[in-house]
Amino acid sequence: MVPPVRTMVSTHFSDSSQHQQELGIPSLESLIEGYHSRLLTLYQPVWSCPWPRETDPVLGTVGGLDIHELSLWQEAISTLVGESLVLQKLAGELLVEGRQGEALAIYRQLVDADPENPQVLHNLAGAFLLCGNATEAERTWRQIMTLDPTWEEPRLALAQALLDRQEWAEAEVYFNGLDPLGPWAFVRNLSLAFIHTKSDLTSLQEQGRLEFESLVDQATSSTDSLTRYMRMLSSCGQLDQALALLDQAPPLDPAWEWDFERVRLLGLAGEQERRIATAQSLLDLYPSNAEVLANVAILLLESDKQQAIDLFLQAIEIEPRQFESWANLALLYEKSSQLDLAFEAHFNALAINPLSITHLNLGNTYCDLDDLTSAERCHRIAILLQPFLADAWVNLGNTLHNQGHKGSDIQALRRAHTLTPTSYLSKLSLALVLLMHQHYDEGWALYEGRLEHERALFWPKGLDKWDGSKEIDELLIVGEQGIGDVVQFMRYSLLLSIGIPRVTILTYPKLLKLVNHYGGFAAVHSAVEPYRVLENSAWYPMASILGLLGIRNDAVIIDMPYLGVEPESAQRWETLLRKGPAVKLIGLNWQGNPQIEDSFFRGRSFPLETYAPLANCEGIQFVSLQKGPGSEQLETCSFRDHFIEAQEDVDGAWDFIETLSILQACDLVITSDTAVAHLAGALGRPTWLLLKFVPEWRWGMEGETSPWYPSMRLFRQDRSNDWGPVVDRVFDALKHWLDQPTATDQQPTIG
């Protein structure tokens, strides 16, 4: 979400204007005005265009803009290279206007000219921090400390960054280095008290509590000190004490500032119900204050989207040109899939502030509409506005990738990763694109970044991740991501068993029987139920095995069918589903899990009706393999009469062992990119997989076969979102396949 911001009045530096004019150098005002003019020639918003639109609301030449171009204003300031003071003032002006990326570019230029100037480095660190690059800010502050260890301001900034990362010991060292009687004494002592409360030693915890108490009088000496003190108290679990101090706080202008501080304190303490209730009470106190309405709306974004929308609309009715409300309202409409209203809100926000980062959000809305050309244009404008905003580079890279622009997608995503090397999203995005383009060594290394995301997999508590060499008694392989991923990658789990006495699997409850029947494992545990492992155990993520073993699309190691069926189950389904030897049974699947159809998976599924032309082939009968969401389409599809009479029995079979037997009974499986494709491929059944224009990395960008599953044939889109030509090719292939003599399938069995 776009955070609420206050408009700051720009400060112009008139003391240097005469000097600039004497040198023939443009004034700061003319530089900034020229920069604005340059941007406004790149696009001309059509704010009043109807929806659906007949013209693109973002016009101009931005689509062909070099992604490394910051803008023509750099040419103007190139004459100022020798004027360090003027450049610093210009950078400060840009920071005030919220244009951190441009300021950062200037500070970097200044550092290149004077790499050991602590003041310039400190400004650079601050710009890094405002651009969201805390890692580079911290590195720069450390550099300053080696140049001038006595300078307290960067020392304080570094100490605070370490405190925010909960690096208690190192933060304490830097806070202790501050003068206990100097200008930062209160912040120093308060932070040390907080660190002491986090100690494992009871004596230090008590010391921290006493230190907090001793600072009460100093805390009430200023609004900033009191705010900092109350937030520290709340973070230490002393919410009641913090709220008691808040009740005694002096009045502020605007009056509701302390009310929102109460809301912030409750949020720090994790008191969400009280936080929301307190925010709601502000609506009764300030029913006509647009800023209050907008801030309460932001607090309700997750808990009550509709009320948040209503509050933003009320705020806009009071103050129609409130940029923040329009920007946040656009995101809410997008989350609610009201794209027409989202576009209108985005355009209204840009009408108020055409140079805002709203272009980034507008690009995401175009992505939701699958208008990738417009999305790319918006992301490029966002980069033009803030060249060091990693999110804009990630979005641009993924948009280029989804358009099939090989090379430029990697270039953009490398830039994002350079800006935020610790970001989960930038690592994973770059990893997936590298794997798609067969840069395996680097791709697998970055793919490990997915483990930093708390929802990436089931994380076994109390166990260390195996380092690949330590001698252990038991290795717990953790199945991760989707069901299809587990089916595809579990074949490699036993390859790690050399030298390890016991290998067990942790996976989804619904896959327990399937993995058990695969065989070879000492045990298979459910991820949602208690399980017992040996004392000298470690865990390892299943998808990481591919990188460890050097597995790649051209060297999959295990390519033969590795799943089998139970003979009794197979015979039962064969008898139930077969109409006769002259009729071929075709299994159809068309939709994946809609909950994960996000940026990586969007477009892989399609409606059942897409398959309708296939019903014109003679001598076939369909069986729906679709379970859950999407299966309801069967009742209304135009070729319902082509499905087997026993379809209801298939619909009721949710066990994966039964699913294997149903797949075994099919002469051919035709499917979208779902778990069914992996099950059929692992079983060795003839499988035709329909792929979107830019599929997942495992399928590559070209070719009709897959080394992962030799029995699989790939049918690819020629362009995004166009399944018609794909189904036409499937239809022709199906007619040809029906004319061929039937081969006897020898499939592995279980039992």
XYZ file of C-alpha atoms in Angstrom, residues 70-457:
388
model
C 17.715 8.392 -15.269
C 16.488 11.378 -17.365
C 17.815 14.400 -19.192
C 18.204 16.373 -15.995
C 21.491 14.520 -15.442
C 22.850 16.271 -18.517
C 21.976 19.591 -16.945
C 23.703 18.849 -13.658
C 26.767 17.369 -15.365
C 28.127 20.910 -15.550
C 28.043 21.060 -11.766
C 30.468 18.200 -11.096
C 32.984 20.591 -9.599
C 30.354 22.371 -7.551
C 29.954 19.964 -4.639
C 27.989 22.390 -2.502
C 25.478 23.119 -5.256
C 25.015 19.415 -5.959
C 24.460 18.655 -2.287
C 21.820 21.363 -2.122
C 20.146 20.009 -5.235
C 20.121 16.515 -3.723
C 18.630 17.899 -0.523
C 15.934 19.651 -2.551
C 15.103 16.383 -4.296
C 14.879 14.546 -0.957
C 12.430 17.147 0.331
C 10.286 16.540 -2.751
C 10.328 12.795 -2.086
C 12.521 12.045 -5.107
C 15.012 9.871 -3.254
C 16.260 7.994 -6.290
C 17.492 11.155 -7.991
C 19.094 12.401 -4.791
C 20.835 9.058 -4.418
C 22.245 9.356 -7.938
C 23.745 12.754 -7.063
C 25.211 11.538 -3.770
C 26.818 8.609 -5.561
C 28.331 11.047 -8.038
C 29.701 13.108 -5.146
C 31.139 10.044 -3.430
C 32.873 9.024 -6.661
C 34.539 12.467 -6.696
C 35.430 12.448 -2.973
C 35.207 8.852 -1.660
C 36.535 9.627 1.843
C 34.327 12.588 2.709
C 32.324 11.499 5.802
C 29.602 14.111 5.296
C 28.952 13.077 1.702
C 28.968 9.412 2.740
C 26.467 10.162 5.499
C 24.148 11.840 3.016
C 24.525 8.836 0.721
C 23.610 6.476 3.571
C 20.512 8.509 4.341
C 19.440 8.404 0.703
C 19.998 4.636 0.646
C 17.757 4.286 3.687
C 14.997 6.419 2.165
C 15.163 4.268 -0.979
C 14.581 1.156 1.122
C 18.140 -0.152 0.806
C 19.018 -0.578 4.490
C 21.880 -2.951 3.683
C 23.812 -0.351 1.676
C 22.991 2.343 4.243
C 24.484 0.199 7.010
C 27.570 -0.597 4.909
C 28.100 3.125 4.286
C 27.765 4.018 7.978
C 30.389 1.402 8.803
C 32.661 3.009 6.217
C 32.184 6.375 7.928
C 33.104 4.858 11.280
C 36.481 3.775 9.897
C 37.090 7.323 8.593
C 35.800 9.238 11.630
C 34.970 7.020 14.643
C 34.162 10.071 16.792
C 31.250 11.324 14.663
C 28.133 10.495 16.633
C 25.360 10.974 14.075
C 26.326 8.072 11.764
C 27.233 6.015 14.848
C 23.702 6.529 16.157
C 22.198 5.654 12.769
C 24.237 2.433 12.599
C 23.335 1.523 16.178
C 19.644 2.071 15.441
C 19.837 -0.088 12.304
C 21.408 -2.903 14.332
C 18.733 -2.470 16.990
C 16.008 -2.768 14.360
C 17.599 -6.037 13.165
C 17.729 -7.273 16.781
C 21.510 -7.506 16.687
C 21.525 -6.706 20.393
C 25.220 -7.219 21.208
C 26.651 -5.142 18.354
C 23.997 -2.459 18.774
C 24.983 -2.154 22.436
C 28.625 -1.596 21.448
C 27.735 1.307 19.166
C 25.248 2.871 21.597
C 27.883 2.685 24.344
C 30.219 4.615 22.051
C 27.927 7.647 22.198
C 28.613 10.414 24.727
C 26.401 9.700 27.807
C 26.085 13.464 28.327
C 25.953 14.535 24.693
C 23.017 15.535 22.458
C 22.069 11.895 21.859
C 22.282 10.888 25.518
C 18.579 10.182 25.966
C 18.361 8.017 22.839
C 21.560 6.229 23.885
C 20.414 5.461 27.416
C 16.894 4.494 26.391
C 18.187 2.110 23.724
C 20.621 0.506 26.163
C 17.792 0.019 28.650
C 15.739 -1.651 25.939
C 18.643 -3.934 24.942
C 19.152 -4.940 28.564
C 15.512 -6.003 28.878
C 16.117 -8.400 25.969
C 18.991 -10.124 27.757
C 18.839 -13.777 28.769
C 20.190 -12.761 32.189
C 17.607 -11.907 34.831
C 19.991 -9.409 36.438
C 20.333 -7.449 33.170
C 16.568 -7.534 32.628
C 16.084 -5.957 36.058
C 18.791 -3.414 35.275
C 16.975 -2.482 32.082
C 13.703 -2.025 33.960
C 15.386 0.316 36.458
C 17.053 2.235 33.645
C 13.649 2.749 32.009
C 12.232 4.139 35.257
C 15.135 6.532 35.665
C 14.473 8.087 32.245
C 10.840 9.067 32.808
C 11.568 12.709 33.621
C 13.802 13.129 30.570
C 11.174 11.462 28.395
C 8.565 14.101 29.200
C 10.911 16.948 28.243
C 9.925 16.838 24.564
C 7.331 15.307 22.294
C 9.944 13.296 20.351
C 11.490 11.906 23.540
C 8.105 10.951 24.954
C 7.071 9.240 21.730
C 10.307 7.255 21.566
C 10.031 6.319 25.253
C 6.445 5.081 24.966
C 7.208 2.982 21.892
C 10.186 1.379 23.627
C 8.002 0.588 26.640
C 5.393 -0.997 24.421
C 8.030 -3.086 22.611
C 9.206 -4.345 26.005
C 5.715 -5.566 26.817
C 4.924 -2.671 29.152
C 1.927 -1.412 27.211
C -0.053 -0.252 30.232
C 2.805 1.988 31.386
C 3.138 3.437 27.899
C -0.594 4.172 27.650
C -0.564 5.749 31.130
C 2.148 8.165 29.991
C 0.165 8.906 26.855
C -2.770 10.010 28.986
C -0.490 12.598 30.618
C 1.042 13.856 27.373
C 0.774 17.580 26.525
C -1.647 18.523 23.722
C -0.453 18.432 20.129
C -1.496 20.181 16.949
C -3.286 18.514 15.277
C -5.037 17.205 18.357
C -5.541 13.694 17.008
C -1.806 12.971 16.741
C -1.728 11.418 20.244
C -4.818 9.373 19.389
C -2.965 7.780 16.495
C 0.068 7.302 18.722
C -2.195 5.222 20.950
C -3.131 3.172 17.901
C 0.552 2.708 16.999
C 1.382 1.571 20.540
C -1.377 -1.020 20.453
C -0.028 -2.248 17.137
C 3.492 -2.631 18.545
C 2.059 -4.651 21.416
C 0.093 -6.911 19.058
C -3.245 -5.763 20.488
C -5.037 -5.789 17.150
C -8.619 -5.824 18.422
C -7.999 -2.879 20.754
C -6.048 -1.148 17.986
C -8.931 -1.360 15.521
C -11.512 -0.422 18.166
C -9.467 2.640 19.117
C -9.139 3.645 15.478
C -12.892 3.236 14.990
C -13.558 5.545 17.959
C -11.660 8.320 16.168
C -14.367 8.380 13.518
C -16.846 9.621 16.143
C -14.394 12.271 17.370
C -13.364 13.590 13.945
C -16.132 12.678 11.469
C -15.249 15.499 9.038
C -11.471 15.332 9.123
C -10.254 13.900 5.813
C -6.795 13.044 7.157
C -8.238 11.131 10.110
C -10.654 9.257 7.853
C -7.815 8.272 5.517
C -5.538 7.112 8.331
C -8.282 5.009 9.913
C -8.968 3.518 6.486
C -5.330 2.443 6.248
C -5.628 0.655 9.592
C -8.659 -1.248 8.299
C -7.138 -2.357 4.989
C -6.839 -6.012 5.998
C -9.658 -6.390 8.501
C -12.487 -4.628 6.647
C -11.718 -3.687 3.040
C -15.199 -2.387 2.303
C -15.207 -0.010 5.267
C -11.727 1.156 4.254
C -13.037 1.902 0.758
C -15.982 3.819 2.198
C -13.684 5.875 4.451
C -11.357 6.770 1.590
C -14.376 7.885 -0.446
C -15.584 10.023 2.469
C -12.124 11.569 2.815
C -12.060 12.325 -0.911
C -15.507 13.904 -0.734
C -14.156 16.292 1.914
C -10.795 16.856 0.193
C -11.081 15.794 -3.471
C -7.380 16.389 -4.163
C -6.070 14.171 -1.367
C -3.495 12.167 -3.295
C -2.900 9.482 -0.650
C -6.587 8.545 -0.483
C -6.872 8.112 -4.253
C -3.661 6.045 -4.375
C -4.704 3.717 -1.559
C -8.247 3.480 -2.874
C -6.868 2.281 -6.210
C -5.012 -0.563 -4.503
C -8.093 -1.588 -2.565
C -10.190 -1.694 -5.724
C -7.474 -3.786 -7.380
C -7.468 -6.282 -4.490
C -11.241 -6.475 -4.804
C -10.930 -7.174 -8.575
C -12.785 -3.944 -9.391
C -10.296 -3.003 -12.080
C -12.379 -0.311 -13.762
C -12.616 1.588 -10.454
C -8.941 0.880 -9.738
C -7.892 2.517 -13.011
C -10.099 5.531 -12.345
C -8.560 5.958 -8.875
C -5.008 5.546 -10.211
C -5.641 8.187 -12.885
C -7.108 10.598 -10.332
C -4.058 10.116 -8.108
C -1.755 10.848 -11.049
C -3.775 13.903 -12.009
C -2.937 15.311 -8.572
C 0.683 14.137 -8.532
C 1.805 13.037 -12.003
C 5.371 12.404 -10.814
C 4.401 10.010 -8.034
C 5.350 6.357 -7.667
C 1.691 5.547 -8.364
C 2.957 4.513 -11.797
C 4.315 1.372 -10.145
C 0.872 0.451 -8.806
C -0.802 1.355 -12.089
C 1.559 -1.050 -13.822
C 0.461 -3.835 -11.488
C -3.167 -3.138 -12.346
C -2.343 -3.411 -16.043
C -0.728 -6.774 -15.229
C -3.999 -7.896 -13.656
C -5.622 -7.022 -16.971
C -2.853 -8.916 -18.815
C -1.907 -5.724 -20.629
C 1.830 -6.279 -20.262
C 2.846 -3.608 -22.767
C 1.158 -0.878 -20.718
C 2.459 -2.463 -17.510
C 6.024 -2.324 -18.822
C 5.603 1.335 -19.756
C 4.364 2.196 -16.260
C 7.194 0.324 -14.552
C 9.725 2.161 -16.732
C 8.222 5.500 -15.693
C 8.408 4.399 -12.050
C 12.118 3.645 -12.544
C 12.602 7.002 -14.216
C 11.113 8.616 -11.110
C 13.019 6.473 -8.616
C 15.886 4.635 -10.298
C 16.919 2.892 -7.085
C 13.532 1.515 -6.111
C 14.041 -2.252 -6.170
C 10.309 -3.057 -6.357
C 10.058 -1.203 -9.673
C 12.957 -3.212 -11.107
C 11.405 -6.480 -9.892
C 8.097 -5.593 -11.519
C 9.781 -4.544 -14.741
C 11.886 -7.713 -14.837
C 8.896 -9.989 -14.291
C 6.843 -8.064 -16.860
C 9.619 -8.366 -19.447
C 9.957 -12.068 -18.627
C 6.236 -12.677 -19.075
C 6.490 -11.054 -22.498
C 9.308 -13.430 -23.443
C 12.051 -10.775 -23.531
C 15.057 -12.992 -22.834
C 18.066 -11.103 -21.519
C 16.425 -7.823 -20.615
C 14.408 -9.614 -17.926
C 17.608 -10.895 -16.313
C 19.180 -7.446 -16.614
C 16.317 -5.771 -14.755
C 16.111 -8.454 -12.059
C 19.864 -8.330 -11.501
C 19.456 -4.621 -10.872
C 16.748 -5.312 -8.291
C 18.922 -7.916 -6.586
C 21.862 -5.498 -6.487
C 19.693 -2.859 -4.833
C 18.209 -5.256 -2.254
C 20.485 -8.321 -2.076
C 18.685 -9.678 0.992
C 15.172 -9.402 -0.460
C 13.261 -12.679 -0.729
C 11.289 -11.418 -3.709
C 14.247 -10.160 -5.743
C 16.196 -13.392 -5.095
C 13.327 -15.664 -6.072
C 12.341 -13.636 -9.132
C 15.897 -13.629 -10.459
C 16.370 -17.320 -9.608
C 13.298 -18.436 -11.551
C 14.269 -16.427 -14.624
C 17.852 -17.726 -14.499
C 16.601 -21.310 -14.261
C 14.261 -20.716 -17.178
C 17.212 -19.490 -19.265
C 19.341 -22.457 -18.072
C 21.795 -20.493 -15.898
C 21.630 -23.309 -13.374
C 24.542 -22.734 -10.996
C 23.587 -19.152 -10.200
C 19.880 -19.961 -10.383
C 20.029 -22.777 -7.815
C 22.114 -20.637 -5.457
C 19.581 -17.792 -5.548
C 16.682 -20.259 -5.376
C 17.727 -20.933 -1.780
C 16.412 -17.450 -1.021
C 12.899 -18.878 -1.017
C 13.680 -20.432 2.382
C 13.798 -16.960 3.921
C 10.064 -16.573 3.410
C 8.055 -17.770 6.399
C 5.466 -19.483 4.191
C 7.981 -21.203 1.925
C 7.733 -24.606 3.601
